[in-house]
Short mmCIF file of C-alpha atoms in Angstrom, two decimals:
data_model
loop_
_atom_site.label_atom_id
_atom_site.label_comp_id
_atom_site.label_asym_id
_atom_site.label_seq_id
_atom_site.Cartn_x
_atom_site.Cartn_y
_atom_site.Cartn_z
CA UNK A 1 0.00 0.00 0.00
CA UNK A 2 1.35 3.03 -0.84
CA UNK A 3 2.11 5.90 1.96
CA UNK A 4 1.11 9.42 1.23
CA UNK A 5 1.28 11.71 3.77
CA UNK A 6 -0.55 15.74 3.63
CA UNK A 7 1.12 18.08 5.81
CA UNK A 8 -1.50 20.91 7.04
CA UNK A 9 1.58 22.91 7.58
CA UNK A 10 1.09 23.48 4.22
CA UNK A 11 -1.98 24.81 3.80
CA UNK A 12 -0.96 27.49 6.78
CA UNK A 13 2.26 29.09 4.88
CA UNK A 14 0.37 29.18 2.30
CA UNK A 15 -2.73 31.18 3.62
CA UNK A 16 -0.40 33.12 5.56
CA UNK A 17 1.40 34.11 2.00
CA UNK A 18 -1.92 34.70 0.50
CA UNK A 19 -3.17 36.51 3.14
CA UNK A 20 -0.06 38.79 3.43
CA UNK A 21 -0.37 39.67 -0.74
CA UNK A 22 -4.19 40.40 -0.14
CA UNK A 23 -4.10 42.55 2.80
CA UNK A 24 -1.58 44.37 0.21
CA UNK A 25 -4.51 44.08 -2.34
CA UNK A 26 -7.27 45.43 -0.09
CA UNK A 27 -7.06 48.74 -1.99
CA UNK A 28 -7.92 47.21 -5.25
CA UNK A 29 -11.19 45.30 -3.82
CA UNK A 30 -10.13 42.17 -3.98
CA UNK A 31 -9.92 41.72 0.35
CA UNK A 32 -12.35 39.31 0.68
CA UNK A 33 -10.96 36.84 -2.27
CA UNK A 34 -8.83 35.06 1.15
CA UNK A 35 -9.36 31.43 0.62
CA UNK A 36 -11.86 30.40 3.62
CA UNK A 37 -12.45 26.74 4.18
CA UNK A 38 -11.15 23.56 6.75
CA UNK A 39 -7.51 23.77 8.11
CA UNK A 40 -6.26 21.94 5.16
CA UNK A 41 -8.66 24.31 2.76
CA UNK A 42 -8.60 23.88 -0.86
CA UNK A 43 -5.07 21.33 -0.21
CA UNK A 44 -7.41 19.01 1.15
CA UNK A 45 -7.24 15.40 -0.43
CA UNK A 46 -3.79 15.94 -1.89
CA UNK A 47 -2.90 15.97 -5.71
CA UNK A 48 -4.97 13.90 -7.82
CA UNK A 49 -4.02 11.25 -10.70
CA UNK A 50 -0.34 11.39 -9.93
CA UNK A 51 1.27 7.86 -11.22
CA UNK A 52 4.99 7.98 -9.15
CA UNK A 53 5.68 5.52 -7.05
CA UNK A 54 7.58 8.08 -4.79
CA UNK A 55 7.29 11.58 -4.36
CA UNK A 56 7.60 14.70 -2.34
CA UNK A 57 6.74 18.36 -2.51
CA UNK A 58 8.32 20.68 -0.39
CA UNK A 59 7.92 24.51 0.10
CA UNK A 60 11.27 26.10 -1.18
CA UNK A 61 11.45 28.99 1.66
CA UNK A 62 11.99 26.15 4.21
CA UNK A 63 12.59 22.90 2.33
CA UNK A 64 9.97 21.58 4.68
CA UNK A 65 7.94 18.45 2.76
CA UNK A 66 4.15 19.48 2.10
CA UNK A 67 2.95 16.34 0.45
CA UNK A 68 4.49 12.83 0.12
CA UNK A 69 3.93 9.82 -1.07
CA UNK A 70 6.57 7.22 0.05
CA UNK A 71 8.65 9.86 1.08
CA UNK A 72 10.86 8.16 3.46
CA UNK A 73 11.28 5.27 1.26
CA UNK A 74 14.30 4.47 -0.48
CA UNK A 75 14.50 3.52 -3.76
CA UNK A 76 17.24 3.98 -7.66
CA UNK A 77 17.39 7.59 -7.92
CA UNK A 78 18.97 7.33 -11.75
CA UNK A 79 20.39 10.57 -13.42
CA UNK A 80 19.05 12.82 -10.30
CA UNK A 81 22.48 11.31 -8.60
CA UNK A 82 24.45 13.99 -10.63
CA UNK A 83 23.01 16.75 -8.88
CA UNK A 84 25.41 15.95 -6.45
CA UNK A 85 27.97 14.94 -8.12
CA UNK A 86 27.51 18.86 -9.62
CA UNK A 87 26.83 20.05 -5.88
CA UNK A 88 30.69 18.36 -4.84
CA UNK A 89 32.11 19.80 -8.03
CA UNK A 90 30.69 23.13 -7.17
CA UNK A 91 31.70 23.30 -3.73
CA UNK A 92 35.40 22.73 -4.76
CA UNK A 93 35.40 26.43 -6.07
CA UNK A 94 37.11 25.11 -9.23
CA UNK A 95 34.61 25.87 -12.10
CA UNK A 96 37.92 26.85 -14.42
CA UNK A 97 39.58 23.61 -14.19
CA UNK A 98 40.81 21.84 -17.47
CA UNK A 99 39.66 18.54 -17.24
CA UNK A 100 40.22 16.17 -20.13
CA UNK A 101 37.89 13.57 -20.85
CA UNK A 102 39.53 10.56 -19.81
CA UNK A 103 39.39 7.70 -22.85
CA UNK A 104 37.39 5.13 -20.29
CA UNK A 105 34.76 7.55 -20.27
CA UNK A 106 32.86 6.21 -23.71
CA UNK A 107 33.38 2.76 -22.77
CA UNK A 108 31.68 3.24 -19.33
CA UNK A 109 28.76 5.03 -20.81
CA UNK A 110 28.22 2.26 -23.43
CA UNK A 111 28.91 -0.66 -20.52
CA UNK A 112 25.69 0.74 -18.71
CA UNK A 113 23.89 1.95 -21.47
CA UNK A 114 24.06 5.57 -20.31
CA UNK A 115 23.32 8.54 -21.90
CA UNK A 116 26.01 10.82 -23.30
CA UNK A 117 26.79 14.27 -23.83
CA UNK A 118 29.12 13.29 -27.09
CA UNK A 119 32.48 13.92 -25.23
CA UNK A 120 35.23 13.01 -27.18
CA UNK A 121 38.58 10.85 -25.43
CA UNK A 122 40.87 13.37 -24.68
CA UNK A 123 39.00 16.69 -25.70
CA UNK A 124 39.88 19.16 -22.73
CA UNK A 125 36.63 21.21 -21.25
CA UNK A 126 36.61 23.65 -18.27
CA UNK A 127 34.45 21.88 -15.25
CA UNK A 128 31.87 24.53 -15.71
CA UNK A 129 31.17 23.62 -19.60
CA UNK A 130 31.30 19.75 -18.23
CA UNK A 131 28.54 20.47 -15.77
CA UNK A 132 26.18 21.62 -18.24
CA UNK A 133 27.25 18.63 -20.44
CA UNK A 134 26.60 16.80 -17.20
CA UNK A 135 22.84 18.34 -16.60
CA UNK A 136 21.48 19.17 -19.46
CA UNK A 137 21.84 15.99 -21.79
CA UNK A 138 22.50 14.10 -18.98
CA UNK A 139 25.88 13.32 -19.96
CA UNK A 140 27.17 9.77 -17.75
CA UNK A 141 30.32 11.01 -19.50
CA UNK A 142 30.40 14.17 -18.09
CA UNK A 143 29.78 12.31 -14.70
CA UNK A 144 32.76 10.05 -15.31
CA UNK A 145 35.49 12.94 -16.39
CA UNK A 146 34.28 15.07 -13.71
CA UNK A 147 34.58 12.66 -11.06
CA UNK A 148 38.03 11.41 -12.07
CA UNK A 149 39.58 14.77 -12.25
CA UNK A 150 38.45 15.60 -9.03
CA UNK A 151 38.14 12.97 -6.68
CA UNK A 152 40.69 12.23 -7.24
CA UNK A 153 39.44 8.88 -9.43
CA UNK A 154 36.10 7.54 -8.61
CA UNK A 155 36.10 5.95 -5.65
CA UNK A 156 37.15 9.11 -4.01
CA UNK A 157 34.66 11.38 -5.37
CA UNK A 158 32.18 8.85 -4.39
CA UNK A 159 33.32 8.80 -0.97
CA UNK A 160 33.43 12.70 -1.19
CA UNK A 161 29.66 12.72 -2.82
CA UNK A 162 29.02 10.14 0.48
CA UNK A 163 30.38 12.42 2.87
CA UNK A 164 28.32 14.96 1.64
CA UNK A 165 25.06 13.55 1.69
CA UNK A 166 25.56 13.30 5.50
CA UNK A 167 26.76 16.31 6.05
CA UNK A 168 23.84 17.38 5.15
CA UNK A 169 21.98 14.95 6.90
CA UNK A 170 20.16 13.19 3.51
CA UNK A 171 18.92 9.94 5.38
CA UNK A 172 18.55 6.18 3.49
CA UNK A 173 20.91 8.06 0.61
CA UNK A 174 23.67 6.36 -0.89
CA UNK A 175 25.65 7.06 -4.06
CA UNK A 176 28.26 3.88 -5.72
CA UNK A 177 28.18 5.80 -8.74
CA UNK A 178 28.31 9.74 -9.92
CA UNK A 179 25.63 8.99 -12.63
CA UNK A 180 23.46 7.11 -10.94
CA UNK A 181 23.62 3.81 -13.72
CA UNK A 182 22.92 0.94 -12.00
CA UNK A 183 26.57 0.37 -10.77
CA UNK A 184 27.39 -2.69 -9.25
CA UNK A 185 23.65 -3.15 -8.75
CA UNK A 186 20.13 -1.66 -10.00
CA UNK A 187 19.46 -0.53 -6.27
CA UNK A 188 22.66 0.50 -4.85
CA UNK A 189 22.49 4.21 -5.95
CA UNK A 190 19.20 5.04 -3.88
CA UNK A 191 17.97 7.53 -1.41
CA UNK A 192 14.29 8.84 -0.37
CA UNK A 193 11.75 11.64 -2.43
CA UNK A 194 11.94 13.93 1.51
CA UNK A 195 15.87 13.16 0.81
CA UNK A 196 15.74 14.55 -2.92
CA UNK A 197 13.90 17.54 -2.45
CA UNK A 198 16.65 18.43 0.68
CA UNK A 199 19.01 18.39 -1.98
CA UNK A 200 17.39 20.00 -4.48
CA UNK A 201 16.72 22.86 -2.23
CA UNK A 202 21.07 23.16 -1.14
CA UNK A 203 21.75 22.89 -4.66
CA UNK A 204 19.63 25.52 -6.20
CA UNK A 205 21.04 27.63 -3.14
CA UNK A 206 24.41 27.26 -5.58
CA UNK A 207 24.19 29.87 -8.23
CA UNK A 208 26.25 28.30 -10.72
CA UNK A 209 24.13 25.22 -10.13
CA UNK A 210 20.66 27.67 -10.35
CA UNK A 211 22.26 29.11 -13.81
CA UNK A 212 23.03 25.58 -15.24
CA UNK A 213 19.80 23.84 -14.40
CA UNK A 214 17.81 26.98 -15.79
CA UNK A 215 19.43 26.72 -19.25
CA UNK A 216 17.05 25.33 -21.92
CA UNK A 217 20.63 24.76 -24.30
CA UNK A 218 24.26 25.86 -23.85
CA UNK A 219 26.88 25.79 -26.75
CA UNK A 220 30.49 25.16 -26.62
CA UNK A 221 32.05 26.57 -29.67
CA UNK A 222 34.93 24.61 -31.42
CA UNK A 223 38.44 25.42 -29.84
CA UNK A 224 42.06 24.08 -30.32
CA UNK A 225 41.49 21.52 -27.27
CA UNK A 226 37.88 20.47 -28.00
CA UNK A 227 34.82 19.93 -30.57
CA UNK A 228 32.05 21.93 -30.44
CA UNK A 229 29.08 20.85 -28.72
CA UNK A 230 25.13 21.88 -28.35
CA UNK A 231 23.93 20.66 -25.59
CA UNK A 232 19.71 20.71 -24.45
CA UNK A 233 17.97 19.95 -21.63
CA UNK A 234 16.26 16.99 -21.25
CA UNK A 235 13.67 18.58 -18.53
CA UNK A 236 10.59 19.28 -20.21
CA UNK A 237 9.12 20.77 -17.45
CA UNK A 238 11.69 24.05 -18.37
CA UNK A 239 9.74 24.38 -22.03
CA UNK A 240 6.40 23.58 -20.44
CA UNK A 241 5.40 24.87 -16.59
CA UNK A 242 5.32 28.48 -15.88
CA UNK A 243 7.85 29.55 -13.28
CA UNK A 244 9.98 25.92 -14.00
CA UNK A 245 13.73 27.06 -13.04
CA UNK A 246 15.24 23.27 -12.53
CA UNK A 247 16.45 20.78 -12.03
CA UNK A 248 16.99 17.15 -13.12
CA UNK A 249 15.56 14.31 -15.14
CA UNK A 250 16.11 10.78 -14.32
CA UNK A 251 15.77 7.24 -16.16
CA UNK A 252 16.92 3.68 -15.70
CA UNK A 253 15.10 0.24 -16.09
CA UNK A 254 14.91 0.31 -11.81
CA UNK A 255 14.22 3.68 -11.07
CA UNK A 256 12.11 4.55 -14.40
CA UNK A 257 11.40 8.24 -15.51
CA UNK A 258 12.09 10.71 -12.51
CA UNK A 259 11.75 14.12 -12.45
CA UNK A 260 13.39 16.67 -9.92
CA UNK A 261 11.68 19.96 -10.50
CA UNK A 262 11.82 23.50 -8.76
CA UNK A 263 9.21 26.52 -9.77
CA UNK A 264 8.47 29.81 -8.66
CA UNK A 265 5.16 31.37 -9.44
CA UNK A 266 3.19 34.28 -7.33
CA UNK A 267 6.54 34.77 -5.36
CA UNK A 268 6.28 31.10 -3.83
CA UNK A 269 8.94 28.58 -4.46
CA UNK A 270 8.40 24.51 -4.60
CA UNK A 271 10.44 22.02 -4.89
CA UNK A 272 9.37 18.32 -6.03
CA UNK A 273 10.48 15.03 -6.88
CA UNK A 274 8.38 12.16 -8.87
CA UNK A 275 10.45 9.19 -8.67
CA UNK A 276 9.31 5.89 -10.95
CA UNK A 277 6.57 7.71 -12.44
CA UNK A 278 6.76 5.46 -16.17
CA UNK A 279 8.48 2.70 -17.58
CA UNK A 280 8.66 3.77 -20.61
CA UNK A 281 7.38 7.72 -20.94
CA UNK A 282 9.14 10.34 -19.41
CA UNK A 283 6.14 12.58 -20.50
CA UNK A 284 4.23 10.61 -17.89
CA UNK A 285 6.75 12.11 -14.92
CA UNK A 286 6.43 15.96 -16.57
CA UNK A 287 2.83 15.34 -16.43
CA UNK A 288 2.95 13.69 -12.41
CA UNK A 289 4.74 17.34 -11.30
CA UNK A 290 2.65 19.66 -13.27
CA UNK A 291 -0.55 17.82 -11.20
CA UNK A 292 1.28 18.55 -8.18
CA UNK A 293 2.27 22.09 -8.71
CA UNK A 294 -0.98 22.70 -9.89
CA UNK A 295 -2.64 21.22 -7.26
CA UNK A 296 -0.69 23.53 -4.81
CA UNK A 297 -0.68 26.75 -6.94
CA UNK A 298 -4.51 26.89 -8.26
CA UNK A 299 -5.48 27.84 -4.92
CA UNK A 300 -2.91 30.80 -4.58
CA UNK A 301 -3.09 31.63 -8.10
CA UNK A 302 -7.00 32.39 -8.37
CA UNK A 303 -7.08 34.42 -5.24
CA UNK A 304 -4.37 36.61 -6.72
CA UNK A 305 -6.06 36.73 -9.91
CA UNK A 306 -7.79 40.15 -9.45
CA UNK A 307 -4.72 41.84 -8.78
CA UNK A 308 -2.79 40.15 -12.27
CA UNK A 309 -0.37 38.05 -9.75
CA UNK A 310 1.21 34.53 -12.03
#
């Protein structure tokens, strides 16, 4: 049976935050559009017709999870792993570091059948470029330069990606590899949807992380130590949601299509993870967080309406 849990904190920051933009309102006549109702209001019943296995939604003032389902259960994470295998790279302070795309890195990406950003063996990149190369097409070879340059080698950037997650306390996580392929097992890179959205709200706090996971395409013009790439993002959401600003897609045969997502719409930040939404579709976890966001916007959204608030 699945768990899903409604948190009436929720429904609270949110009528405070309504309240506070209507009592600014009063002046145009639109006071008495405050949303009146139960504790939970119009929240109540959670988000309908949402196929994940797994998933959170947390508010992104606090990171505090408003709505789960499974939320404390772990399960494959996939591709969302490389947000923090950006989040380690980030923190070194290193963005301008040549890094040459070590020849192993093809072979591993074709060994697990991961995606690639087209890296060539030997082409040298700055770790910036390689982190959009790494989050927008999802590049496992991105994961697999970046992690050798600076873990040194990948066992030690695992451990440091390890170290990390409980530093900052990211419970039932685990990371064995820094793309998240199903490496040594299907299951052994896991952690939790309350888990995911933690991270997803320290790593949009990065704003060379925010910049990258905004970016719809990035191009990497032809120099003497590399080919020229064109990179896009495989986040739909970015094309698709109003107010989508992030973050990460996801997709393996054990974790299926995942989707972590961040928007901002009427001033209010959420943060949200779908995790094992499709088999097959990853259309199916874009459509899963655009039910939840709804759900939680619609509210906000038409009692801000007379005043022209999105």
């Amino acid at each position: 049976m699945r768990q899903t849990v409604r948190m009436p904190t929720f429904a609270r920051v949110l009528h405070t935050v309504v309240a506070g933009a209507l009592v600014v309102a009063a002046g145009h006549g639109v006071a008495g559009a405050a949303p009146s109702g139960s504790a939970e209001g119009p929240w109540a019943g959670g988000p309908e017709g949402v196929q994940a296995a797994g998933a959170a939604l947390a508010d992104g003032f606090t990171g505090t999870v408003v709505w789960g389902r499974e939320a404390h259960t772990p399960v494959p994470i996939a591709s969302i792993a490389k947000v923090m295998t950006a989040v380690v790279a980030i923190a070194t302070g290193d963005l301008e570091r040549p890094v040459t795309v070590p020849a192993e890195a093809g072979a591993y990406c074709a060994q697990h059948n991961g995606s690639t950003a087209g890296l060539t063996a030997g082409e040298v990149l700055t770790a910036r470029q390689l982190l959009y190369a790494l989050l927008l097409p999802s590049g496992c070879d991105a994961a697999y330069a970046i992690a050798e340059s600076f873990g040194p080698g990948q066992a030690g950037f695992l451990g440091r990606m390890n170290d990390t997650a409980r530093v900052m306390g990211l419970g039932a996580t685990q990371f064995t590899d820094p793309s998240g392929l199903p490496n040594p097992t299907d299951d052994s890179t896991h952690s939790t949807p309350a888990a995911l959205v933690a991270l997803g709200v320290r790593a949009m706090a990065l704003p060379a992380f925010r910049e990258i996971v905004a970016a719809r395409d990035h191009h990497v013009p032809a120099d003497h130590d590399n080919r020229e790439h064109h990179w896009e993002t495989t986040n739909k959401l970015l094309h698709e949601y109003p107010g989508a600003i992030g973050l990460k897609t996801g997709n393996t045969n054990a974790a299926g299509h995942c989707l972590l997502f961040e928007t901002v719409r009427a001033g209010i930040p959420l943060i949200g993870v779908v995790l094992h939404s499709s088999d097959t579709s990853s259309a199916v976890a874009r459509d899963d967080a655009t039910r939840i966001l709804n759900w939680a916007y619609d509210p906000v959204l038409s009692a801000l309406a007379p005043i022209g608030v999105r």
